[in-house]
Amino acid sequence: MMVPPQRIRQWSTGQDGLDKLRLDETDCPTPGQDEVLVEVHAVSLNYRDTEVAMGLYNHHKSVDHPPALVPCSDMCGVVVAVGPYSKNTSDPYKNPAFQLKEGDRVISTFAATHLTGQVQASDVANGLGGPAPGVLTQYRVFPTYNVVKVPNYLSAQEASCLPIAAMTAWMSLNCMRAQGEIIGPNETVLCQGTGGVSIAALQIAAAAGASVVITSSSDSKLERARKLGAKTLVNYNSTPDWEAFVLKATADAGADVVLEVGGAKTLRKSFDCVKFGGLIACIGYLSGKVDDDTDRTNTNLLCLKRNVTLKGILNGPRDRLEEMLRFYKEKGIKPVVDRVFKFEEGNEALKYLYSGGHFGKVVVQVKE
Ligand SMILES: NC(=O)c1ccc[n+]([C@@H]2O[C@H](COP(=O)([O-])OP(=O)(O)OC[C@H]3O[C@@H](n4cnc5c(N)ncnc54)[C@H](OP(=O)(O)O)[C@@H]3O)[C@@H](O)[C@H]2O)c1
């Protein structure tokens, strides 16, 4: 049996800049009722983590960050101690199916309390790495409902990429379908850029037989996307009217699903190249209902024009993460890890992600 150390190291942020993260020492926590202690092996980074560290993650009114915070939400680790489990309880958060044993390999879920169905403000207020303590630490206690077992075919680095990026991609592609139905052949997916969410969407859509169109600012990244199964590639810098390119590439039909991560500068173009009756999954940031100081058509009318459903995506519940893991295992999908940093370089890893030079995911190896 593994004995955890008394003192551990963890990164913290005062949300005052990517240059100001600190690597501190603290006591190793012990698990309480229905909790497990996890030795963190790998942490993957999300754009959100850089925003939290810079004090810019403020668009959820229910989220009130504490002054000092352990950053990051997505980890893979191993259970090294378990607390006592509740017996004969009907509390969904104490579901006996969630119970784990020492040695189980797990990933964290993002909004701990979001087990199923529609996300609520109270779930967002439980987000790991802001406002709840994050995972860029050597050991962390989790309630059993906040972690999910992962299949062995994935390395810790790969598995750490799933909770936000892949889960958000999965929900964007599948959340509007009937239970059990997923994206399939004869559908076209438009992925914007080559960051974590977009590359996960490319992998899932390609594995399901869908046709993928992807944009990027970099021809070399587009070439890497082609090797992952993207059929149509377009550089949004050298082809600023990429929406026309997408329409042409789809014989004027447009994309069935658009993963809208760009927000303000891309949304209008997405409306012009989505299929009639298609879905724009609004993942990145949108501002307001009316275009201030211009006479441009507002978002509501753009939506109406092509009879499009506009669906905001906010990660997804635990049961959909488990559904996604079954699909990943069946198809043998491995998340794309662009670069791995040492634990001591956690701050440098966040700066690298913020620079946008990556393709897929950036990971911090916490345990060598
Ligand atoms: N709603 C949710 O649940 C949820 C979950 C995850 C992420 N998000 C949001 O989704 C966005 C992406 O997150 P991420 O973690 O995937 O980020 P990321 O890994 O940091 O991705 C950054 C990449 O996005 C691409 N990009 C930047 N500006 C673009 C533009 N104008 N048009 C097209 N692509 C552009 C770039 O790709 P190239 O270098 O190839 O150009 C860049 O490398 C962020 O706004 C994040 O906050 C939301």
GROMACS .gro file of C-alpha atoms and ligand atoms in nm:
model
  416
    1MET     CA    1   0.000   0.000   0.000
    2MET     CA    2   0.130   0.344  -0.092
    3VAL     CA    3   0.184   0.588   0.198
    4PRO     CA    4   0.131   0.951   0.089
    5PRO     CA    5   0.389   1.208   0.209
    6GLN     CA    6   0.300   1.448   0.491
    7ARG     CA    7   0.390   1.755   0.290
    8ILE     CA    8   0.313   1.814  -0.077
    9ARG     CA    9   0.379   2.083  -0.337
   10GLN     CA   10   0.111   2.269  -0.530
   11TRP     CA   11   0.083   2.568  -0.760
   12SER     CA   12  -0.136   2.863  -0.663
   13THR     CA   13  -0.255   3.181  -0.834
   14GLY     CA   14  -0.374   3.512  -0.691
   15GLN     CA   15  -0.540   3.564  -1.032
   16ASP     CA   16  -0.299   3.851  -1.091
   17GLY     CA   17  -0.104   3.731  -1.394
   18LEU     CA   18   0.064   3.436  -1.560
   19ASP     CA   19   0.399   3.561  -1.424
   20LYS     CA   20   0.283   3.548  -1.064
   21LEU     CA   21   0.200   3.182  -1.005
   22ARG     CA   22   0.366   3.034  -0.694
   23LEU     CA   23   0.482   2.681  -0.615
   24ASP     CA   24   0.406   2.633  -0.243
   25GLU     CA   25   0.427   2.353   0.014
   26THR     CA   26   0.128   2.240   0.215
   27ASP     CA   27   0.003   1.945   0.423
   28CYS     CA   28  -0.121   1.641   0.235
   29PRO     CA   29  -0.502   1.621   0.281
   30THR     CA   30  -0.679   1.309   0.407
   31PRO     CA   31  -1.002   1.175   0.258
   32GLY     CA   32  -1.326   1.201   0.459
   33GLN     CA   33  -1.661   1.026   0.416
   34ASP     CA   34  -1.717   0.922   0.051
   35GLU     CA   35  -1.390   1.081  -0.057
   36VAL     CA   36  -1.066   0.955  -0.210
   37LEU     CA   37  -0.709   1.081  -0.202
   38VAL     CA   38  -0.561   1.092  -0.553
   39GLU     CA   39  -0.193   1.109  -0.643
   40VAL     CA   40  -0.200   1.342  -0.945
   41HIS     CA   41   0.009   1.213  -1.236
   42ALA     CA   42  -0.073   1.452  -1.520
   43VAL     CA   43  -0.268   1.776  -1.563
   44SER     CA   44  -0.381   1.911  -1.901
   45LEU     CA   45  -0.433   2.282  -1.952
   46ASN     CA   46  -0.733   2.468  -2.087
   47TYR     CA   47  -0.767   2.823  -2.215
   48ARG     CA   48  -0.985   2.887  -1.911
   49ASP     CA   49  -0.687   2.820  -1.679
   50THR     CA   50  -0.494   3.109  -1.832
   51GLU     CA   51  -0.798   3.336  -1.792
   52VAL     CA   52  -0.835   3.238  -1.425
   53ALA     CA   53  -0.464   3.305  -1.362
   54MET     CA   54  -0.499   3.651  -1.519
   55GLY     CA   55  -0.820   3.737  -1.329
   56LEU     CA   56  -1.020   3.746  -1.653
   57TYR     CA   57  -1.260   3.455  -1.597
   58ASN     CA   58  -1.559   3.661  -1.489
   59HIS     CA   59  -1.851   3.590  -1.724
   60HIS     CA   60  -2.034   3.353  -1.485
   61LYS     CA   61  -2.210   3.562  -1.222
   62SER     CA   62  -2.244   3.260  -0.989
   63VAL     CA   63  -1.865   3.222  -0.976
   64ASP     CA   64  -1.688   3.409  -0.698
   65HIS     CA   65  -1.322   3.315  -0.691
   66PRO     CA   66  -1.132   3.299  -0.361
   67PRO     CA   67  -0.826   3.528  -0.347
   68ALA     CA   68  -0.574   3.242  -0.375
   69LEU     CA   69  -0.650   2.934  -0.577
   70VAL     CA   70  -0.487   2.614  -0.701
   71PRO     CA   71  -0.531   2.645  -1.081
   72CYS     CA   72  -0.640   2.392  -1.346
   73SER     CA   73  -0.928   2.145  -1.358
   74ASP     CA   74  -0.823   1.845  -1.566
   75MET     CA   75  -0.611   1.568  -1.420
   76CYS     CA   76  -0.545   1.198  -1.434
   77GLY     CA   77  -0.413   1.024  -1.123
   78VAL     CA   78  -0.426   0.717  -0.906
   79VAL     CA   79  -0.638   0.663  -0.594
   80VAL     CA   80  -0.398   0.611  -0.301
   81ALA     CA   81  -0.641   0.623  -0.004
   82VAL     CA   82  -1.018   0.599   0.042
   83GLY     CA   83  -1.239   0.734   0.317
   84PRO     CA   84  -1.532   0.540   0.467
   85TYR     CA   85  -1.825   0.483   0.228
   86SER     CA   86  -2.189   0.556   0.316
   87LYS     CA   87  -2.418   0.254   0.328
   88ASN     CA   88  -2.782   0.225   0.221
   89THR     CA   89  -2.812   0.578   0.097
   90SER     CA   90  -3.040   0.711  -0.175
   91ASP     CA   91  -2.831   1.029  -0.207
   92PRO     CA   92  -2.727   1.044  -0.576
   93TYR     CA   93  -2.391   1.191  -0.474
   94LYS     CA   94  -2.321   0.880  -0.264
   95ASN     CA   95  -2.408   0.635  -0.540
   96PRO     CA   96  -2.230   0.304  -0.456
   97ALA     CA   97  -2.137   0.280  -0.827
   98PHE     CA   98  -1.901   0.573  -0.770
   99GLN     CA   99  -1.700   0.390  -0.503
  100LEU     CA  100  -1.332   0.335  -0.583
  101LYS     CA  101  -1.044   0.136  -0.445
  102GLU     CA  102  -0.674   0.205  -0.406
  103GLY     CA  103  -0.493   0.174  -0.738
  104ASP     CA  104  -0.788   0.287  -0.952
  105ARG     CA  105  -0.683   0.531  -1.224
  106VAL     CA  106  -0.921   0.825  -1.251
  107ILE     CA  107  -0.985   1.159  -1.420
  108SER     CA  108  -1.159   1.454  -1.259
  109THR     CA  109  -1.494   1.589  -1.378
  110PHE     CA  110  -1.507   1.967  -1.424
  111ALA     CA  111  -1.820   2.084  -1.238
  112ALA     CA  112  -1.821   1.833  -0.954
  113THR     CA  113  -2.193   1.837  -0.872
  114HIS     CA  114  -2.311   1.807  -1.235
  115LEU     CA  115  -2.400   1.437  -1.249
  116THR     CA  116  -2.665   1.439  -1.523
  117GLY     CA  117  -2.897   1.657  -1.731
  118GLN     CA  118  -2.897   2.034  -1.753
  119VAL     CA  119  -2.608   2.220  -1.588
  120GLN     CA  120  -2.712   2.476  -1.324
  121ALA     CA  121  -2.549   2.790  -1.185
  122SER     CA  122  -2.478   2.599  -0.864
  123ASP     CA  123  -2.274   2.342  -1.067
  124VAL     CA  124  -2.070   2.615  -1.234
  125ALA     CA  125  -2.001   2.749  -0.886
  126ASN     CA  126  -1.828   2.414  -0.817
  127GLY     CA  127  -1.589   2.429  -1.115
  128LEU     CA  128  -1.243   2.293  -1.039
  129GLY     CA  129  -0.960   2.543  -1.073
  130GLY     CA  130  -1.203   2.830  -1.009
  131PRO     CA  131  -1.385   2.882  -0.788
  132ALA     CA  132  -1.321   2.536  -0.630
  133PRO     CA  133  -0.956   2.439  -0.566
  134GLY     CA  134  -0.790   2.300  -0.878
  135VAL     CA  135  -0.565   2.008  -0.958
  136LEU     CA  136  -0.215   2.148  -1.027
  137THR     CA  137  -0.096   1.978  -0.711
  138GLN     CA  138   0.073   1.650  -0.624
  139TYR     CA  139  -0.217   1.508  -0.419
  140ARG     CA  140  -0.581   1.611  -0.393
  141VAL     CA  141  -0.890   1.482  -0.214
  142PHE     CA  142  -1.200   1.440  -0.434
  143PRO     CA  143  -1.554   1.332  -0.347
  144THR     CA  144  -1.612   1.002  -0.529
  145TYR     CA  145  -1.873   1.166  -0.755
  146ASN     CA  146  -1.604   1.406  -0.884
  147VAL     CA  147  -1.382   1.140  -1.049
  148VAL     CA  148  -1.438   0.877  -1.318
  149LYS     CA  149  -1.231   0.564  -1.392
  150VAL     CA  150  -1.041   0.569  -1.722
  151PRO     CA  151  -0.955   0.282  -1.958
  152ASN     CA  152  -0.602   0.143  -1.948
  153TYR     CA  153  -0.527   0.204  -2.315
  154LEU     CA  154  -0.480   0.575  -2.239
  155SER     CA  155  -0.163   0.713  -2.076
  156ALA     CA  156  -0.208   0.952  -1.782
  157GLN     CA  157  -0.110   1.243  -2.006
  158GLU     CA  158  -0.369   1.145  -2.268
  159ALA     CA  159  -0.645   1.078  -2.016
  160SER     CA  160  -0.586   1.417  -1.849
  161CYS     CA  161  -0.694   1.582  -2.178
  162LEU     CA  162  -1.052   1.455  -2.160
  163PRO     CA  163  -1.254   1.631  -1.885
  164ILE     CA  164  -1.298   1.974  -2.045
  165ALA     CA  165  -1.168   1.975  -2.403
  166ALA     CA  166  -1.296   1.635  -2.521
  167MET     CA  167  -1.613   1.653  -2.310
  168THR     CA  168  -1.705   1.992  -2.453
  169ALA     CA  169  -1.643   1.861  -2.804
  170TRP     CA  170  -1.855   1.550  -2.731
  171MET     CA  171  -2.145   1.759  -2.603
  172SER     CA  172  -2.120   2.001  -2.895
  173LEU     CA  173  -2.148   1.714  -3.141
  174ASN     CA  174  -2.407   1.503  -2.960
  175CYS     CA  175  -2.608   1.688  -2.696
  176MET     CA  176  -2.896   1.781  -2.931
  177ARG     CA  177  -2.954   1.420  -3.042
  178ALA     CA  178  -3.182   1.163  -2.881
  179GLN     CA  179  -3.025   0.962  -2.598
  180GLY     CA  180  -2.779   0.709  -2.739
  181GLU     CA  181  -2.748   0.877  -3.081
  182ILE     CA  182  -2.417   1.027  -3.187
  183ILE     CA  183  -2.271   1.208  -3.488
  184GLY     CA  184  -2.226   0.982  -3.790
  185PRO     CA  185  -2.138   0.955  -4.157
  186ASN     CA  186  -2.310   1.195  -4.401
  187GLU     CA  187  -2.256   1.480  -4.157
  188THR     CA  188  -2.001   1.759  -4.188
  189VAL     CA  189  -1.839   1.918  -3.882
  190LEU     CA  190  -1.659   2.253  -3.890
  191CYS     CA  191  -1.382   2.287  -3.630
  192GLN     CA  192  -1.231   2.632  -3.573
  193GLY     CA  193  -0.858   2.640  -3.499
  194THR     CA  194  -0.646   2.357  -3.367
  195GLY     CA  195  -0.671   2.399  -2.989
  196GLY     CA  196  -0.788   2.139  -2.737
  197VAL     CA  197  -1.163   2.146  -2.804
  198SER     CA  198  -1.130   2.159  -3.183
  199ILE     CA  199  -0.880   1.873  -3.212
  200ALA     CA  200  -1.092   1.655  -2.980
  201ALA     CA  201  -1.395   1.730  -3.200
  202LEU     CA  202  -1.191   1.639  -3.509
  203GLN     CA  203  -1.090   1.306  -3.355
  204ILE     CA  204  -1.441   1.216  -3.239
  205ALA     CA  205  -1.611   1.321  -3.564
  206ALA     CA  206  -1.353   1.142  -3.781
  207ALA     CA  207  -1.382   0.825  -3.568
  208ALA     CA  208  -1.760   0.837  -3.611
  209GLY     CA  209  -1.722   0.863  -3.990
  210ALA     CA  210  -1.824   1.228  -4.024
  211SER     CA  211  -1.650   1.465  -4.263
  212VAL     CA  212  -1.439   1.734  -4.095
  213VAL     CA  213  -1.355   2.083  -4.217
  214ILE     CA  214  -1.097   2.264  -4.005
  215THR     CA  215  -0.963   2.619  -3.997
  216SER     CA  216  -0.627   2.733  -3.863
  217SER     CA  217  -0.386   3.025  -3.877
  218SER     CA  218  -0.107   2.779  -3.959
  219ASP     CA  219  -0.055   2.562  -4.268
  220SER     CA  220   0.165   2.319  -4.075
  221LYS     CA  221  -0.109   2.271  -3.813
  222LEU     CA  222  -0.359   2.211  -4.094
  223GLU     CA  223  -0.130   1.942  -4.229
  224ARG     CA  224  -0.129   1.774  -3.884
  225ALA     CA  225  -0.509   1.797  -3.880
  226ARG     CA  226  -0.524   1.628  -4.220
  227LYS     CA  227  -0.327   1.335  -4.076
  228LEU     CA  228  -0.590   1.306  -3.801
  229GLY     CA  229  -0.864   1.272  -4.062
  230ALA     CA  230  -0.971   1.627  -4.153
  231LYS     CA  231  -1.097   1.626  -4.512
  232THR     CA  232  -1.102   2.001  -4.583
  233LEU     CA  233  -0.843   2.249  -4.459
  234VAL     CA  234  -0.854   2.627  -4.469
  235ASN     CA  235  -0.614   2.887  -4.333
  236TYR     CA  236  -0.825   3.166  -4.185
  237ASN     CA  237  -0.542   3.418  -4.222
  238SER     CA  238  -0.465   3.364  -4.589
  239THR     CA  239  -0.835   3.294  -4.664
  240PRO     CA  240  -1.020   3.551  -4.450
  241ASP     CA  241  -1.349   3.466  -4.624
  242TRP     CA  242  -1.319   3.105  -4.512
  243GLU     CA  243  -1.696   3.078  -4.477
  244ALA     CA  244  -1.727   3.096  -4.858
  245PHE     CA  245  -1.457   2.830  -4.886
  246VAL     CA  246  -1.652   2.603  -4.647
  247LEU     CA  247  -1.973   2.651  -4.846
  248LYS     CA  248  -1.794   2.565  -5.170
  249ALA     CA  249  -1.629   2.261  -5.014
  250THR     CA  250  -1.972   2.133  -4.907
  251ALA     CA  251  -2.139   2.194  -5.245
  252ASP     CA  252  -2.315   2.499  -5.096
  253ALA     CA  253  -2.482   2.286  -4.826
  254GLY     CA  254  -2.277   2.410  -4.528
  255ALA     CA  255  -2.168   2.228  -4.212
  256ASP     CA  256  -2.415   2.027  -4.002
  257VAL     CA  257  -2.236   2.123  -3.681
  258VAL     CA  258  -2.005   2.422  -3.622
  259LEU     CA  259  -1.786   2.425  -3.311
  260GLU     CA  260  -1.787   2.800  -3.255
  261VAL     CA  261  -1.484   2.871  -3.035
  262GLY     CA  262  -1.390   3.206  -3.192
  263GLY     CA  263  -1.689   3.407  -3.077
  264ALA     CA  264  -1.716   3.769  -3.181
  265LYS     CA  265  -1.492   3.757  -3.488
  266THR     CA  266  -1.610   3.419  -3.621
  267LEU     CA  267  -1.977   3.385  -3.529
  268ARG     CA  268  -2.112   3.581  -3.825
  269LYS     CA  269  -1.903   3.372  -4.064
  270SER     CA  270  -2.031   3.054  -3.897
  271PHE     CA  271  -2.387   3.166  -3.967
  272ASP     CA  272  -2.298   3.198  -4.332
  273CYS     CA  273  -2.159   2.846  -4.370
  274VAL     CA  274  -2.383   2.637  -4.143
  275LYS     CA  275  -2.632   2.404  -4.311
  276PHE     CA  276  -3.001   2.495  -4.319
  277GLY     CA  277  -3.131   2.353  -3.991
  278GLY     CA  278  -2.774   2.302  -3.869
  279LEU     CA  279  -2.623   2.355  -3.526
  280ILE     CA  280  -2.377   2.618  -3.413
  281ALA     CA  281  -2.238   2.500  -3.080
  282CYS     CA  282  -2.150   2.823  -2.901
  283ILE     CA  283  -1.843   2.734  -2.704
  284GLY     CA  284  -1.627   3.047  -2.710
  285TYR     CA  285  -1.748   3.388  -2.603
  286LEU     CA  286  -2.047   3.576  -2.737
  287SER     CA  287  -2.137   3.930  -2.633
  288GLY     CA  288  -2.488   4.071  -2.616
  289LYS     CA  289  -2.800   4.040  -2.827
  290VAL     CA  290  -2.763   4.365  -3.018
  291ASP     CA  291  -2.467   4.481  -3.225
  292ASP     CA  292  -2.398   4.819  -3.064
  293ASP     CA  293  -2.296   5.118  -3.274
  294THR     CA  294  -2.349   4.941  -3.607
  295ASP     CA  295  -2.640   4.862  -3.834
  296ARG     CA  296  -2.541   4.495  -3.862
  297THR     CA  297  -2.803   4.226  -3.828
  298ASN     CA  298  -2.811   4.099  -3.474
  299THR     CA  299  -2.756   3.739  -3.368
  300ASN     CA  300  -3.124   3.656  -3.329
  301LEU     CA  301  -3.200   3.749  -3.689
  302LEU     CA  302  -2.894   3.565  -3.816
  303CYS     CA  303  -3.024   3.257  -3.639
  304LEU     CA  304  -3.365   3.293  -3.797
  305LYS     CA  305  -3.219   3.342  -4.145
  306ARG     CA  306  -3.107   2.980  -4.177
  307ASN     CA  307  -3.352   2.836  -3.922
  308VAL     CA  308  -3.059   2.749  -3.696
  309THR     CA  309  -3.063   2.636  -3.334
  310LEU     CA  310  -2.809   2.830  -3.127
  311LYS     CA  311  -2.697   2.611  -2.838
  312GLY     CA  312  -2.463   2.725  -2.564
  313ILE     CA  313  -2.223   2.456  -2.451
  314LEU     CA  314  -2.101   2.444  -2.093
  315ASN     CA  315  -1.896   2.125  -2.060
  316GLY     CA  316  -2.124   1.830  -1.966
  317PRO     CA  317  -2.243   1.596  -1.690
  318ARG     CA  318  -2.066   1.293  -1.544
  319ASP     CA  319  -2.291   1.041  -1.722
  320ARG     CA  320  -2.213   1.189  -2.065
  321LEU     CA  321  -1.840   1.178  -1.981
  322GLU     CA  322  -1.879   0.805  -1.914
  323GLU     CA  323  -2.067   0.767  -2.244
  324MET     CA  324  -1.779   0.946  -2.420
  325LEU     CA  325  -1.518   0.724  -2.253
  326ARG     CA  326  -1.697   0.416  -2.389
  327PHE     CA  327  -1.679   0.565  -2.740
  328TYR     CA  328  -1.309   0.658  -2.702
  329LYS     CA  329  -1.229   0.304  -2.589
  330GLU     CA  330  -1.431   0.141  -2.869
  331LYS     CA  331  -1.260   0.357  -3.132
  332GLY     CA  332  -0.918   0.363  -2.960
  333ILE     CA  333  -0.901   0.744  -2.971
  334LYS     CA  334  -0.593   0.894  -2.801
  335PRO     CA  335  -0.598   1.268  -2.725
  336VAL     CA  336  -0.329   1.468  -2.904
  337VAL     CA  337  -0.066   1.591  -2.657
  338ASP     CA  338   0.136   1.874  -2.815
  339ARG     CA  339   0.394   1.933  -2.542
  340VAL     CA  340   0.463   1.808  -2.189
  341PHE     CA  341   0.609   2.030  -1.915
  342LYS     CA  342   0.765   1.927  -1.582
  343PHE     CA  343   0.565   2.006  -1.263
  344GLU     CA  344   0.817   2.280  -1.175
  345GLU     CA  345   0.740   2.443  -1.511
  346GLY     CA  346   0.363   2.471  -1.448
  347ASN     CA  347   0.373   2.850  -1.493
  348GLU     CA  348   0.569   2.816  -1.820
  349ALA     CA  349   0.313   2.563  -1.944
  350LEU     CA  350   0.030   2.813  -1.892
  351LYS     CA  351   0.226   3.082  -2.078
  352TYR     CA  352   0.289   2.841  -2.366
  353LEU     CA  353  -0.084   2.759  -2.390
  354TYR     CA  354  -0.169   3.130  -2.384
  355SER     CA  355   0.072   3.193  -2.675
  356GLY     CA  356  -0.147   2.967  -2.892
  357GLY     CA  357   0.148   2.784  -3.046
  358HIS     CA  358   0.008   2.442  -2.958
  359PHE     CA  359  -0.186   2.180  -3.157
  360GLY     CA  360  -0.427   1.988  -2.933
  361LYS     CA  361  -0.341   1.975  -2.565
  362VAL     CA  362  -0.067   2.097  -2.331
  363VAL     CA  363   0.007   1.875  -2.031
  364VAL     CA  364   0.198   1.909  -1.704
  365GLN     CA  365   0.360   1.583  -1.587
  366VAL     CA  366   0.309   1.608  -1.209
  367LYS     CA  367   0.462   1.270  -1.116
  368GLU     CA  368   0.780   1.178  -1.308
  369LIG     N1  369  -1.818   2.634  -2.308
  369LIG     C1  370  -1.737   2.539  -2.262
  369LIG     O1  371  -1.776   2.444  -2.192
  369LIG     C2  372  -1.593   2.550  -2.300
  369LIG     C3  373  -1.506   2.442  -2.278
  369LIG     C4  374  -1.375   2.450  -2.325
  369LIG     C5  375  -1.332   2.568  -2.388
  369LIG     N2  376  -1.418   2.672  -2.402
  369LIG     C6  377  -1.376   2.796  -2.472
  369LIG     O2  378  -1.349   2.759  -2.608
  369LIG     C7  379  -1.238   2.833  -2.656
  369LIG     C8  380  -1.128   2.734  -2.699
  369LIG     O3  381  -1.079   2.664  -2.585
  369LIG     P1  382  -0.952   2.563  -2.596
  369LIG     O4  383  -0.922   2.516  -2.457
  369LIG     O5  384  -0.974   2.465  -2.705
  369LIG     O6  385  -0.842   2.668  -2.638
  369LIG     P2  386  -0.693   2.646  -2.688
  369LIG     O7  387  -0.652   2.504  -2.677
  369LIG     O8  388  -0.609   2.749  -2.620
  369LIG     O9  389  -0.709   2.682  -2.845
  369LIG     C9  390  -0.651   2.797  -2.899
  369LIG    C10  391  -0.658   2.786  -3.053
  369LIG    O10  392  -0.780   2.843  -3.101
  369LIG    C11  393  -0.757   2.889  -3.232
  369LIG     N3  394  -0.809   3.023  -3.253
  369LIG    C12  395  -0.778   3.137  -3.187
  369LIG     N4  396  -0.842   3.241  -3.243
  369LIG    C13  397  -0.915   3.191  -3.347
  369LIG    C14  398  -0.999   3.247  -3.444
  369LIG     N5  399  -1.025   3.378  -3.448
  369LIG     N6  400  -1.055   3.164  -3.536
  369LIG    C15  401  -1.033   3.033  -3.533
  369LIG     N7  402  -0.952   2.973  -3.442
  369LIG    C16  403  -0.895   3.053  -3.352
  369LIG    C17  404  -0.607   2.889  -3.258
  369LIG    O11  405  -0.580   2.779  -3.348
  369LIG     P3  406  -0.472   2.792  -3.466
  369LIG    O12  407  -0.340   2.812  -3.399
  369LIG    O13  408  -0.484   2.665  -3.540
  369LIG    O14  409  -0.511   2.912  -3.549
  369LIG    C18  410  -0.548   2.865  -3.119
  369LIG    O15  411  -0.429   2.794  -3.124
  369LIG    C19  412  -1.198   2.927  -2.544
  369LIG    O16  413  -1.267   3.050  -2.560
  369LIG    C20  414  -1.248   2.856  -2.420
  369LIG    O17  415  -1.269   2.943  -2.313
  369LIG    C21  416  -1.545   2.667  -2.359
   0.00000   0.00000   0.00000
